[in-house]
Short mmCIF file of C-alpha atoms and ligand atoms in Angstrom, two decimals:
data_model
loop_
_atom_site.label_atom_id
_atom_site.label_comp_id
_atom_site.label_asym_id
_atom_site.label_seq_id
_atom_site.Cartn_x
_atom_site.Cartn_y
_atom_site.Cartn_z
CA UNK J 1 -36.07 19.38 -6.05
CA UNK J 2 -32.61 18.49 -4.86
CA UNK J 3 -31.29 14.96 -5.38
CA UNK J 4 -29.06 13.05 -2.99
CA UNK J 5 -26.73 10.72 -4.80
CA UNK J 6 -25.00 7.63 -3.45
CA UNK J 7 -21.85 6.00 -4.69
CA UNK J 8 -22.40 2.86 -6.74
CA UNK J 9 -22.74 -0.45 -4.87
CA UNK J 10 -19.31 -1.97 -4.33
CA UNK J 11 -17.53 1.33 -5.10
CA UNK J 12 -16.17 3.17 -2.10
CA UNK J 13 -14.69 6.52 -1.24
CA UNK J 14 -11.35 6.47 0.54
CA UNK J 15 -11.63 9.26 3.08
CA UNK J 16 -8.97 11.56 4.55
CA UNK J 17 -8.97 9.79 7.91
CA UNK J 18 -7.56 6.61 6.36
CA UNK J 19 -5.75 7.93 3.30
CA UNK J 20 -2.42 7.85 5.16
CA UNK J 21 -2.83 4.06 5.49
CA UNK J 22 -3.09 3.75 1.73
CA UNK J 23 -0.19 6.10 1.17
CA UNK J 24 1.99 4.19 3.63
CA UNK J 25 1.33 0.91 1.77
CA UNK J 26 1.86 2.52 -1.63
CA UNK J 27 5.11 4.09 -0.47
CA UNK J 28 6.53 0.71 0.56
CA UNK J 29 5.41 -0.99 -2.67
CA UNK J 30 6.75 1.82 -4.89
CA UNK J 31 10.07 1.83 -3.03
CA UNK J 32 10.56 -1.92 -3.35
CA UNK J 33 9.65 -1.85 -7.06
CA UNK J 34 12.15 0.99 -7.53
CA UNK J 35 14.86 -0.99 -5.77
CA UNK J 36 14.42 -3.79 -8.31
CA UNK J 37 14.60 -1.37 -11.25
CA UNK J 38 10.90 -1.25 -12.20
CA UNK J 39 9.52 1.87 -13.86
CA UNK J 40 6.02 3.25 -13.64
CA UNK J 41 3.66 3.31 -16.60
CA UNK J 42 0.28 5.11 -16.47
CA UNK J 43 -2.52 3.65 -18.50
CA UNK J 44 -6.07 4.70 -19.38
CA UNK J 45 -8.93 3.31 -17.29
CA UNK J 46 -11.03 2.72 -20.41
CA UNK J 47 -10.02 0.55 -23.36
CA UNK J 48 -11.73 -1.09 -26.31
CA UNK J 49 -13.93 -3.91 -24.98
CA UNK J 50 -12.46 -6.35 -27.50
CA UNK J 51 -8.99 -5.87 -25.99
CA UNK J 52 -10.12 -7.57 -22.78
CA UNK J 53 -12.27 -10.20 -24.46
CA UNK J 54 -9.34 -11.15 -26.63
CA UNK J 55 -6.66 -11.09 -23.90
CA UNK J 56 -8.52 -12.45 -20.87
CA UNK J 57 -10.74 -14.90 -22.75
CA UNK J 58 -14.50 -14.74 -23.31
CA UNK J 59 -15.14 -17.90 -21.29
CA UNK J 60 -13.69 -16.38 -18.11
CA UNK J 61 -15.96 -14.98 -15.40
CA UNK J 62 -14.18 -11.63 -15.68
CA UNK J 63 -15.18 -11.21 -19.33
CA UNK J 64 -18.46 -13.12 -19.47
CA UNK J 65 -20.02 -11.79 -16.26
CA UNK J 66 -18.07 -8.94 -14.76
CA UNK J 67 -17.11 -6.35 -17.35
CA UNK J 68 -18.52 -2.83 -17.37
CA UNK J 69 -19.02 -2.42 -21.10
CA UNK J 70 -20.83 0.42 -22.84
CA UNK J 71 -21.08 2.14 -26.19
CA UNK J 72 -19.56 5.62 -26.39
CA UNK J 73 -21.18 8.40 -28.40
CA UNK J 74 -19.60 7.12 -31.59
CA UNK J 75 -21.06 3.67 -30.93
CA UNK J 76 -17.69 2.06 -30.09
CA UNK J 77 -17.80 -0.69 -27.47
CA UNK J 78 -15.58 0.30 -24.55
CA UNK J 79 -14.92 -1.28 -21.15
CA UNK J 80 -13.75 -0.05 -17.78
CA UNK J 81 -10.59 -2.08 -17.26
CA UNK J 82 -11.15 -5.17 -15.09
CA UNK J 83 -7.36 -5.59 -14.71
CA UNK J 84 -4.13 -4.00 -15.87
CA UNK J 85 -2.25 -6.59 -17.90
CA UNK J 86 -4.24 -6.34 -21.15
CA UNK J 87 -3.89 -2.52 -21.28
CA UNK J 88 -0.21 -2.73 -20.42
CA UNK J 89 0.39 -5.20 -23.24
CA UNK J 90 -1.52 -2.93 -25.61
CA UNK J 91 0.60 0.04 -24.51
CA UNK J 92 3.98 -1.66 -24.88
CA UNK J 93 3.10 -2.87 -28.37
CA UNK J 94 1.61 0.44 -29.47
CA UNK J 95 4.57 2.44 -28.19
CA UNK J 96 7.26 0.15 -29.53
CA UNK J 97 8.55 -0.85 -26.09
CA UNK J 98 8.69 -4.49 -27.13
CA UNK J 99 9.77 -3.91 -30.71
CA UNK J 100 12.03 -6.58 -32.18
CA UNK J 101 15.57 -6.20 -30.85
CA UNK J 102 14.56 -4.03 -27.89
CA UNK J 103 15.83 -4.88 -24.46
CA UNK J 104 13.51 -6.07 -21.74
CA UNK J 105 11.05 -3.91 -19.85
CA UNK J 106 10.24 -3.98 -16.16
CA UNK J 107 7.11 -1.93 -15.55
CA UNK J 108 4.57 -1.25 -12.83
CA UNK J 109 1.21 0.48 -12.72
CA UNK J 110 -1.41 1.33 -10.20
CA UNK J 111 -5.03 2.33 -10.23
CA UNK J 112 -8.69 1.44 -10.01
CA UNK J 113 -10.04 -1.68 -11.71
CA UNK J 114 -13.72 -2.52 -12.21
CA UNK J 115 -15.51 -5.85 -12.00
CA UNK J 116 -19.22 -6.41 -11.63
CA UNK J 117 -18.86 -8.97 -8.84
CA UNK J 118 -21.11 -9.62 -5.86
CA UNK J 119 -19.68 -7.23 -3.26
CA UNK J 120 -18.55 -8.68 0.06
CA UNK J 121 -15.65 -8.21 2.43
CA UNK J 122 -12.48 -7.91 0.31
CA UNK J 123 -14.44 -7.97 -2.96
CA UNK J 124 -15.54 -4.73 -4.55
CA UNK J 125 -16.75 -3.49 -7.90
CA UNK J 126 -14.18 -0.72 -7.94
CA UNK J 127 -10.91 -1.86 -6.36
CA UNK J 128 -7.29 -0.85 -6.63
CA UNK J 129 -4.31 -2.81 -7.82
CA UNK J 130 -0.60 -2.29 -8.05
CA UNK J 131 0.75 -4.52 -10.76
CA UNK J 132 4.13 -5.29 -12.30
CA UNK J 133 4.77 -6.66 -15.78
CA UNK J 134 8.10 -7.78 -17.23
CA UNK J 135 8.55 -8.18 -20.97
CA UNK J 136 11.28 -9.83 -22.99
CA UNK J 137 12.76 -12.48 -20.69
CA UNK J 138 11.88 -16.13 -20.98
CA UNK J 139 13.86 -17.57 -18.08
CA UNK J 140 12.50 -18.37 -14.62
CA UNK J 141 14.82 -15.77 -13.06
CA UNK J 142 12.29 -12.97 -13.60
CA UNK J 143 9.47 -15.18 -12.29
CA UNK J 144 11.52 -15.67 -9.12
CA UNK J 145 12.40 -11.97 -9.02
CA UNK J 146 8.72 -11.00 -9.05
CA UNK J 147 7.95 -13.46 -6.27
CA UNK J 148 10.92 -12.31 -4.17
CA UNK J 149 10.06 -8.67 -4.50
CA UNK J 150 6.48 -9.40 -3.48
CA UNK J 151 7.68 -11.40 -0.48
CA UNK J 152 9.88 -8.43 0.41
CA UNK J 153 6.83 -6.17 0.29
CA UNK J 154 5.03 -8.41 2.80
CA UNK J 155 8.08 -8.34 5.07
CA UNK J 156 8.36 -4.57 4.91
CA UNK J 157 4.64 -4.21 5.63
CA UNK J 158 5.11 -6.67 8.51
CA UNK J 159 2.46 -9.01 7.12
CA UNK J 160 2.71 -12.48 8.56
CA UNK J 161 0.93 -15.68 7.61
CA UNK J 162 0.88 -14.98 3.90
CA UNK J 163 1.49 -18.23 2.06
CA UNK J 164 2.73 -18.66 -1.46
CA UNK J 165 1.21 -21.20 -3.82
CA UNK J 166 2.81 -21.96 -7.16
CA UNK J 167 2.04 -24.10 -10.18
CA UNK J 168 2.90 -24.40 -13.83
CA UNK J 169 0.41 -24.34 -16.68
CA UNK J 170 3.06 -25.53 -19.16
CA UNK J 171 3.22 -24.62 -22.82
CA UNK J 172 0.21 -24.20 -25.09
CA UNK J 173 0.83 -27.55 -26.73
CA UNK J 174 1.18 -29.51 -23.48
CA UNK J 175 -1.84 -27.80 -22.03
CA UNK J 176 -3.93 -28.67 -25.08
CA UNK J 177 -3.13 -32.37 -24.64
CA UNK J 178 -3.86 -32.13 -20.92
CA UNK J 179 -7.10 -30.29 -21.57
CA UNK J 180 -8.33 -33.19 -23.70
CA UNK J 181 -7.40 -35.64 -20.97
CA UNK J 182 -9.20 -33.54 -18.38
CA UNK J 183 -12.25 -33.17 -20.61
CA UNK J 184 -12.48 -36.93 -20.97
CA UNK J 185 -12.22 -37.40 -17.23
CA UNK J 186 -14.91 -34.87 -16.36
CA UNK J 187 -17.16 -36.00 -19.18
CA UNK J 188 -17.00 -39.51 -17.79
CA UNK J 189 -18.23 -38.00 -14.50
CA UNK J 190 -20.61 -35.49 -16.06
CA UNK J 191 -23.48 -36.58 -13.80
CA UNK J 192 -21.47 -35.49 -10.74
CA UNK J 193 -20.66 -32.02 -12.04
CA UNK J 194 -22.46 -29.03 -10.53
CA UNK J 195 -24.18 -26.53 -12.80
CA UNK J 196 -21.20 -24.19 -12.97
CA UNK J 197 -18.82 -27.00 -13.87
CA UNK J 198 -21.20 -28.30 -16.55
CA UNK J 199 -20.79 -24.95 -18.27
CA UNK J 200 -17.03 -24.91 -17.69
CA UNK J 201 -16.69 -28.40 -19.12
CA UNK J 202 -17.47 -27.08 -22.57
CA UNK J 203 -16.15 -23.53 -22.24
CA UNK J 204 -12.90 -23.94 -20.31
CA UNK J 205 -12.44 -27.28 -18.63
CA UNK J 206 -9.36 -26.19 -16.65
CA UNK J 207 -11.50 -23.79 -14.67
CA UNK J 208 -13.37 -26.72 -13.10
CA UNK J 209 -10.22 -27.26 -11.03
CA UNK J 210 -10.84 -23.81 -9.53
CA UNK J 211 -14.36 -24.64 -8.33
CA UNK J 212 -15.17 -23.37 -4.86
CA UNK J 213 -17.94 -25.95 -4.39
CA UNK J 214 -16.86 -28.35 -1.63
CA UNK J 215 -18.99 -31.14 -3.02
CA UNK J 216 -16.89 -31.06 -6.16
CA UNK J 217 -13.68 -31.60 -4.17
CA UNK J 218 -13.36 -35.42 -4.31
CA UNK J 219 -13.97 -35.42 -8.05
CA UNK J 220 -11.40 -32.67 -8.58
CA UNK J 221 -8.88 -34.30 -6.27
CA UNK J 222 -8.95 -37.42 -8.40
CA UNK J 223 -8.64 -35.60 -11.71
CA UNK J 224 -5.41 -36.02 -13.68
CA UNK J 225 -2.92 -33.27 -12.92
CA UNK J 226 -0.85 -31.32 -15.39
CA UNK J 227 2.30 -31.61 -13.28
CA UNK J 228 2.34 -35.32 -14.11
CA UNK J 229 2.28 -34.61 -17.83
CA UNK J 230 4.76 -31.79 -18.27
CA UNK J 231 6.92 -31.39 -21.36
CA UNK J 232 10.64 -31.26 -20.57
CA UNK J 233 10.94 -27.53 -21.24
CA UNK J 234 8.13 -26.60 -18.83
CA UNK J 235 9.43 -29.07 -16.28
CA UNK J 236 12.89 -27.54 -16.35
CA UNK J 237 11.51 -24.00 -16.16
CA UNK J 238 9.44 -24.93 -13.12
CA UNK J 239 12.30 -26.73 -11.41
CA UNK J 240 14.66 -23.81 -11.90
CA UNK J 241 12.00 -21.43 -10.62
CA UNK J 242 11.66 -23.55 -7.47
CA UNK J 243 15.43 -23.67 -7.02
CA UNK J 244 15.65 -19.89 -7.19
CA UNK J 245 12.92 -19.57 -4.57
CA UNK J 246 14.81 -22.03 -2.39
CA UNK J 247 18.00 -20.01 -2.84
CA UNK J 248 16.18 -16.88 -1.70
CA UNK J 249 14.72 -18.76 1.28
CA UNK J 250 11.15 -18.25 0.11
CA UNK J 251 8.70 -20.87 1.27
CA UNK J 252 5.98 -22.12 -1.05
CA UNK J 253 3.52 -24.91 -1.65
CA UNK J 254 3.05 -26.46 -5.06
CA UNK J 255 -0.68 -26.42 -5.71
CA UNK J 256 -1.41 -28.48 -8.83
CA UNK J 257 -4.99 -27.12 -8.90
CA UNK J 258 -3.91 -23.50 -9.13
CA UNK J 259 -5.14 -22.38 -12.56
CA UNK J 260 -5.92 -18.63 -12.11
CA UNK J 261 -9.05 -16.99 -13.46
CA UNK J 262 -7.69 -15.43 -16.66
CA UNK J 263 -6.92 -17.32 -19.85
CA UNK J 264 -3.61 -15.76 -20.86
CA UNK J 265 -1.30 -17.74 -18.57
CA UNK J 266 1.31 -20.31 -19.46
CA UNK J 267 4.11 -21.90 -17.42
CA UNK J 268 4.59 -20.30 -13.97
CA UNK J 269 1.55 -19.12 -12.00
CA UNK J 270 1.48 -18.07 -8.37
CA UNK J 271 -0.72 -16.58 -5.66
CA UNK J 272 -0.03 -15.13 -2.24
CA UNK J 273 -2.90 -16.01 0.08
CA UNK J 274 -3.88 -15.23 3.65
CA UNK J 275 -6.53 -16.82 5.85
CA UNK J 276 -6.98 -13.61 7.82
CA UNK J 277 -9.50 -12.04 5.45
CA UNK J 278 -12.18 -14.68 5.14
CA UNK J 279 -12.97 -16.07 1.71
CA UNK J 280 -11.32 -13.27 -0.27
CA UNK J 281 -7.81 -14.06 0.89
CA UNK J 282 -5.78 -13.76 -2.31
CA UNK J 283 -3.57 -10.73 -1.87
CA UNK J 284 -1.66 -11.06 -5.09
CA UNK J 285 -1.79 -13.25 -8.18
CA UNK J 286 0.23 -13.55 -11.32
CA UNK J 287 2.25 -15.61 -13.68
CA UNK J 288 3.71 -15.95 -17.15
CA UNK J 289 1.82 -15.05 -20.30
CA UNK J 290 4.35 -15.85 -22.99
CA UNK J 291 1.91 -15.84 -25.90
CA UNK J 292 -0.16 -12.75 -25.14
CA UNK J 293 2.02 -10.07 -26.74
CA UNK J 294 2.08 -11.97 -30.02
CA UNK J 295 -1.60 -12.78 -29.76
CA UNK J 296 -2.32 -9.04 -29.39
CA UNK J 297 -0.39 -8.22 -32.56
CA UNK J 298 3.09 -7.60 -31.15
CA UNK J 299 6.34 -9.43 -31.84
CA UNK J 300 6.73 -12.74 -29.99
CA UNK J 301 7.74 -11.60 -26.50
CA UNK J 302 7.77 -13.67 -23.33
CA UNK J 303 6.22 -11.90 -20.35
CA UNK J 304 5.38 -12.35 -16.69
CA UNK J 305 3.67 -10.24 -14.05
CA UNK J 306 1.43 -9.99 -11.03
CA UNK J 307 -1.02 -7.63 -9.37
CA UNK J 308 -1.95 -7.12 -5.78
CA UNK J 309 -5.27 -5.92 -4.40
CA UNK J 310 -4.70 -2.84 -2.28
CA UNK J 311 -8.02 -2.97 -0.37
CA UNK J 312 -7.07 -6.38 0.99
CA UNK J 313 -3.54 -5.32 1.88
CA UNK J 314 -4.66 -2.12 3.60
CA UNK J 315 -7.15 -4.15 5.62
CA UNK J 316 -4.43 -6.50 6.78
CA UNK J 317 -1.58 -4.14 7.65
CA UNK J 318 -1.39 -2.77 11.17
CA UNK J 319 -1.02 0.99 11.15
CA UNK J 320 -0.57 1.30 14.88
CA UNK J 321 1.59 4.29 15.68
CA UNK J 322 1.50 5.58 12.12
CA UNK J 323 1.02 9.30 12.17
CA UNK J 324 -1.33 11.00 9.74
CA UNK J 325 1.18 13.14 7.92
CA UNK J 326 -1.53 15.53 6.76
CA UNK J 327 -2.14 16.80 10.26
CA UNK J 328 -1.16 20.48 10.34
CA UNK J 329 1.61 21.59 12.67
CA UNK J 330 0.09 24.99 13.21
CA UNK J 331 -3.45 26.42 13.13
CA UNK J 332 -3.88 30.18 12.77
CA UNK J 333 -6.71 31.88 14.64
CA UNK J 334 -7.62 35.50 13.99
CA UNK J 335 -9.94 38.08 15.46
CA UNK J 336 -11.16 40.99 13.37
CA UNK J 337 -10.94 41.86 9.68
CA UNK J 338 -7.63 43.67 9.95
CA UNK J 339 -6.02 40.74 11.77
CA UNK J 340 -7.44 38.30 9.21
CA UNK J 341 -5.79 40.18 6.39
CA UNK J 342 -2.47 40.57 8.19
CA UNK J 343 -2.51 36.89 9.11
CA UNK J 344 -3.10 35.92 5.48
CA UNK J 345 0.10 37.73 4.44
CA UNK J 346 2.01 36.30 7.40
CA UNK J 347 0.94 32.74 6.59
CA UNK J 348 2.11 33.06 2.99
CA UNK J 349 5.44 34.46 4.20
CA UNK J 350 5.86 31.55 6.62
CA UNK J 351 5.12 29.04 3.85
CA UNK J 352 7.87 30.72 1.76
CA UNK J 353 10.29 30.68 4.64
CA UNK J 354 9.52 27.21 6.07
CA UNK J 355 8.72 24.75 3.29
CA UNK J 356 8.43 21.88 5.81
CA UNK J 357 5.63 23.61 7.73
CA UNK J 358 2.01 22.46 7.47
CA UNK J 359 0.07 25.56 8.33
CA UNK J 360 -3.69 25.90 8.30
CA UNK J 361 -5.36 29.27 8.56
CA UNK J 362 -8.87 29.40 9.98
CA UNK J 363 -11.37 29.83 7.15
CA UNK J 364 -14.71 31.53 7.67
CA UNK J 365 -15.39 33.62 10.71
CA UNK J 366 -16.11 32.30 14.14
CA UNK J 367 -15.70 33.20 17.77
CA UNK J 368 -12.38 32.50 19.46
CA UNK J 369 -14.04 29.53 21.10
CA UNK J 370 -15.22 27.96 17.87
CA UNK J 371 -11.88 28.65 16.18
CA UNK J 372 -10.06 26.93 19.03
CA UNK J 373 -12.40 23.98 18.64
CA UNK J 374 -11.49 23.72 14.97
CA UNK J 375 -7.81 24.09 15.84
CA UNK J 376 -8.15 21.21 18.26
CA UNK J 377 -9.95 19.03 15.74
CA UNK J 378 -7.30 19.74 13.10
CA UNK J 379 -4.75 17.89 15.22
CA UNK J 380 -2.32 20.85 15.20
CA UNK J 381 0.13 21.11 18.09
CA UNK J 382 0.21 24.87 18.15
CA UNK J 383 -2.24 27.72 17.57
CA UNK J 384 -1.06 31.11 16.43
CA UNK J 385 -3.47 33.78 17.64
CA UNK J 386 -3.57 37.12 15.90
CA UNK J 387 -5.92 39.91 16.99
CA UNK J 388 -5.91 43.62 16.34
CA UNK J 389 -3.61 44.16 19.30
CA UNK J 390 -1.06 41.71 17.93
CA UNK J 391 -1.19 43.39 14.53
CA UNK J 392 -0.53 46.75 16.11
CA UNK J 393 2.45 45.39 18.05
CA UNK J 394 3.59 43.16 15.16
CA UNK J 395 3.47 40.10 17.40
CA UNK J 396 1.75 36.72 17.49
CA UNK J 397 0.45 34.77 20.48
CA UNK J 398 1.61 31.13 20.54
CA UNK J 399 -0.82 28.80 22.30
CA UNK J 400 0.27 25.17 22.68
CA UNK J 401 -2.73 22.87 22.11
CA UNK J 402 -1.46 19.50 23.27
CA UNK J 403 -0.39 20.28 26.81
CA UNK J 404 -0.72 22.94 29.44
CA UNK J 405 2.42 24.82 28.47
CA UNK J 406 2.17 28.55 28.95
CA UNK J 407 1.25 30.68 25.99
CA UNK J 408 3.84 33.18 24.83
CA UNK J 409 4.16 36.23 22.65
CA UNK J 410 6.62 36.35 19.76
CA UNK J 411 7.49 39.07 17.30
CA UNK J 412 6.29 38.40 13.75
CA UNK J 413 9.87 38.89 12.55
CA UNK J 414 11.27 36.06 14.66
CA UNK J 415 8.29 33.71 14.29
CA UNK J 416 10.05 31.61 11.62
CA UNK J 417 13.00 31.01 13.93
CA UNK J 418 10.67 30.09 16.79
CA UNK J 419 8.79 27.51 14.64
CA UNK J 420 12.10 26.01 13.51
CA UNK J 421 13.00 25.57 17.17
CA UNK J 422 9.68 23.87 17.84
CA UNK J 423 10.48 21.45 15.07
CA UNK J 424 14.06 20.88 16.24
CA UNK J 425 12.75 20.07 19.71
CA UNK J 426 10.20 17.66 18.20
CA UNK J 427 7.36 19.60 19.71
CA UNK J 428 5.07 19.18 16.68
P1 HAM Q 501 -6.36 -11.27 -10.50
O1 HAM Q 501 -6.05 -12.51 -9.76
O2 HAM Q 501 -7.63 -11.22 -11.25
O3 HAM Q 501 -5.13 -11.05 -11.48
O4 HAM Q 501 -6.32 -10.04 -9.52
C1 HAM Q 501 -5.16 -9.75 -8.75
C2 HAM Q 501 -5.54 -9.32 -7.36
O5 HAM Q 501 -6.46 -8.23 -7.40
C3 HAM Q 501 -6.28 -10.37 -6.54
O6 HAM Q 501 -5.37 -11.28 -5.97
C4 HAM Q 501 -6.96 -9.52 -5.49
O7 HAM Q 501 -6.06 -9.18 -4.45
C5 HAM Q 501 -7.31 -8.27 -6.27
N1 HAM Q 501 -8.73 -8.31 -6.69
C6 HAM Q 501 -9.24 -8.92 -7.78
N2 HAM Q 501 -10.57 -8.73 -7.84
C7 HAM Q 501 -10.91 -7.98 -6.78
C8 HAM Q 501 -12.14 -7.43 -6.28
N3 HAM Q 501 -13.30 -7.61 -6.93
N4 HAM Q 501 -12.12 -6.69 -5.14
C9 HAM Q 501 -10.94 -6.48 -4.50
N5 HAM Q 501 -9.76 -6.97 -4.91
C10 HAM Q 501 -9.73 -7.70 -6.04
C11 HAM Q 501 -5.03 -10.00 -12.34
O8 HAM Q 501 -5.72 -9.02 -12.31
C12 HAM Q 501 -3.85 -10.14 -13.31
N6 HAM Q 501 -3.88 -8.96 -14.20
C13 HAM Q 501 -2.55 -10.27 -12.56
C14 HAM Q 501 -1.38 -10.38 -13.47
C15 HAM Q 501 -0.57 -9.38 -13.85
N7 HAM Q 501 -0.98 -11.47 -14.10
C16 HAM Q 501 0.07 -11.18 -14.84
N8 HAM Q 501 0.33 -9.89 -14.72
#
């Protein structure tokens, strides 16, 4: 009995009819990252489960509820990566890229990430991120650089109405004092906490600030805020960061409740948000994680980064007028076995001669009519028709497919020149 399989809930195929949208977005992002001197790093999709638990924090939703974790055949606990930072930190430590005395690193990566979340618009179980991570610089200049390059990406993609929210989570020490203060406050109001926040109170009190429950709003709005209790170092870092954004003309809102969903952050955090996508409007999130490299066994190394969700960006960008660059220029139609064979050789010769040409030869038999239908569907502008007669005379019939231009007959020897002319006259 044959079985019909379905992709896993929340995991989608990206099909050829929209792949050029993805590629257009990726091209812009890669180009901007390149212009700022960032280099690509490719990382495995699977890592030791403990890497994520340790880096992201076992009280976070990502680790406690959303990880795809399994034992491999040797019994080792592995996880599909829910994000890219932890693996990137592992890689830079393991490969000596942040060894003592080394200069800084500006890196980017891209690929699928996996989280067992409830799927909805803009939220998937397999989604794609492009992320950037910078190691070895403690100043706010790299924080501002990451934000500016992201803002540039939105401009180049012509995305409007993306707002930037920023906050600081201060140093470990300051945050610990603040956490106690916050704990006291919420404990005093324990009866008003919803179920989720009751759990967060004891696991990670800062995450209560991130609650999406509207009824919790008044309580959260009255909670003490970290910005009022900053140490001088964090305060200065944040002020300089803001000044750099001002210098670059980047607008932002300070959101004192912005805490992010992963535990590794300190000092600067930021999110780019849009209202155009419903509830899943965060396009990009990031911040500093100055303690993570050391915590993962590397030398003390300040670090900062972000990642953006490609599904959300692709949904938002307008691709009007963008041509699918995979559309063939030419579709080759043949009649008869002899012509099929001759055409095969001719096509290979044309691909040698004209590297720019996208040429598709009809596969499988078919009447002229059905081959022309396929040619039409391929999106090609021109059909080359080769029958036994053409082979005998060493010619090819050129049949324009997009307009009513007359068909013509060209010698196989001069076909390359003819196709170059078509291109020069922008007829493809
Ligand atoms: P994050 O906020 O968890 O941060 O994710 C970054 C972005 O990935 C989100 O803003 C969103 O656009 C996208 N995203 C997250 N979950 C989903 C989902 N289930 N479906 C679709 N898109 C999603 C991080 O991952 C950090 N590693 C960012 C970072 C890098 N911080 C420092 N360096």
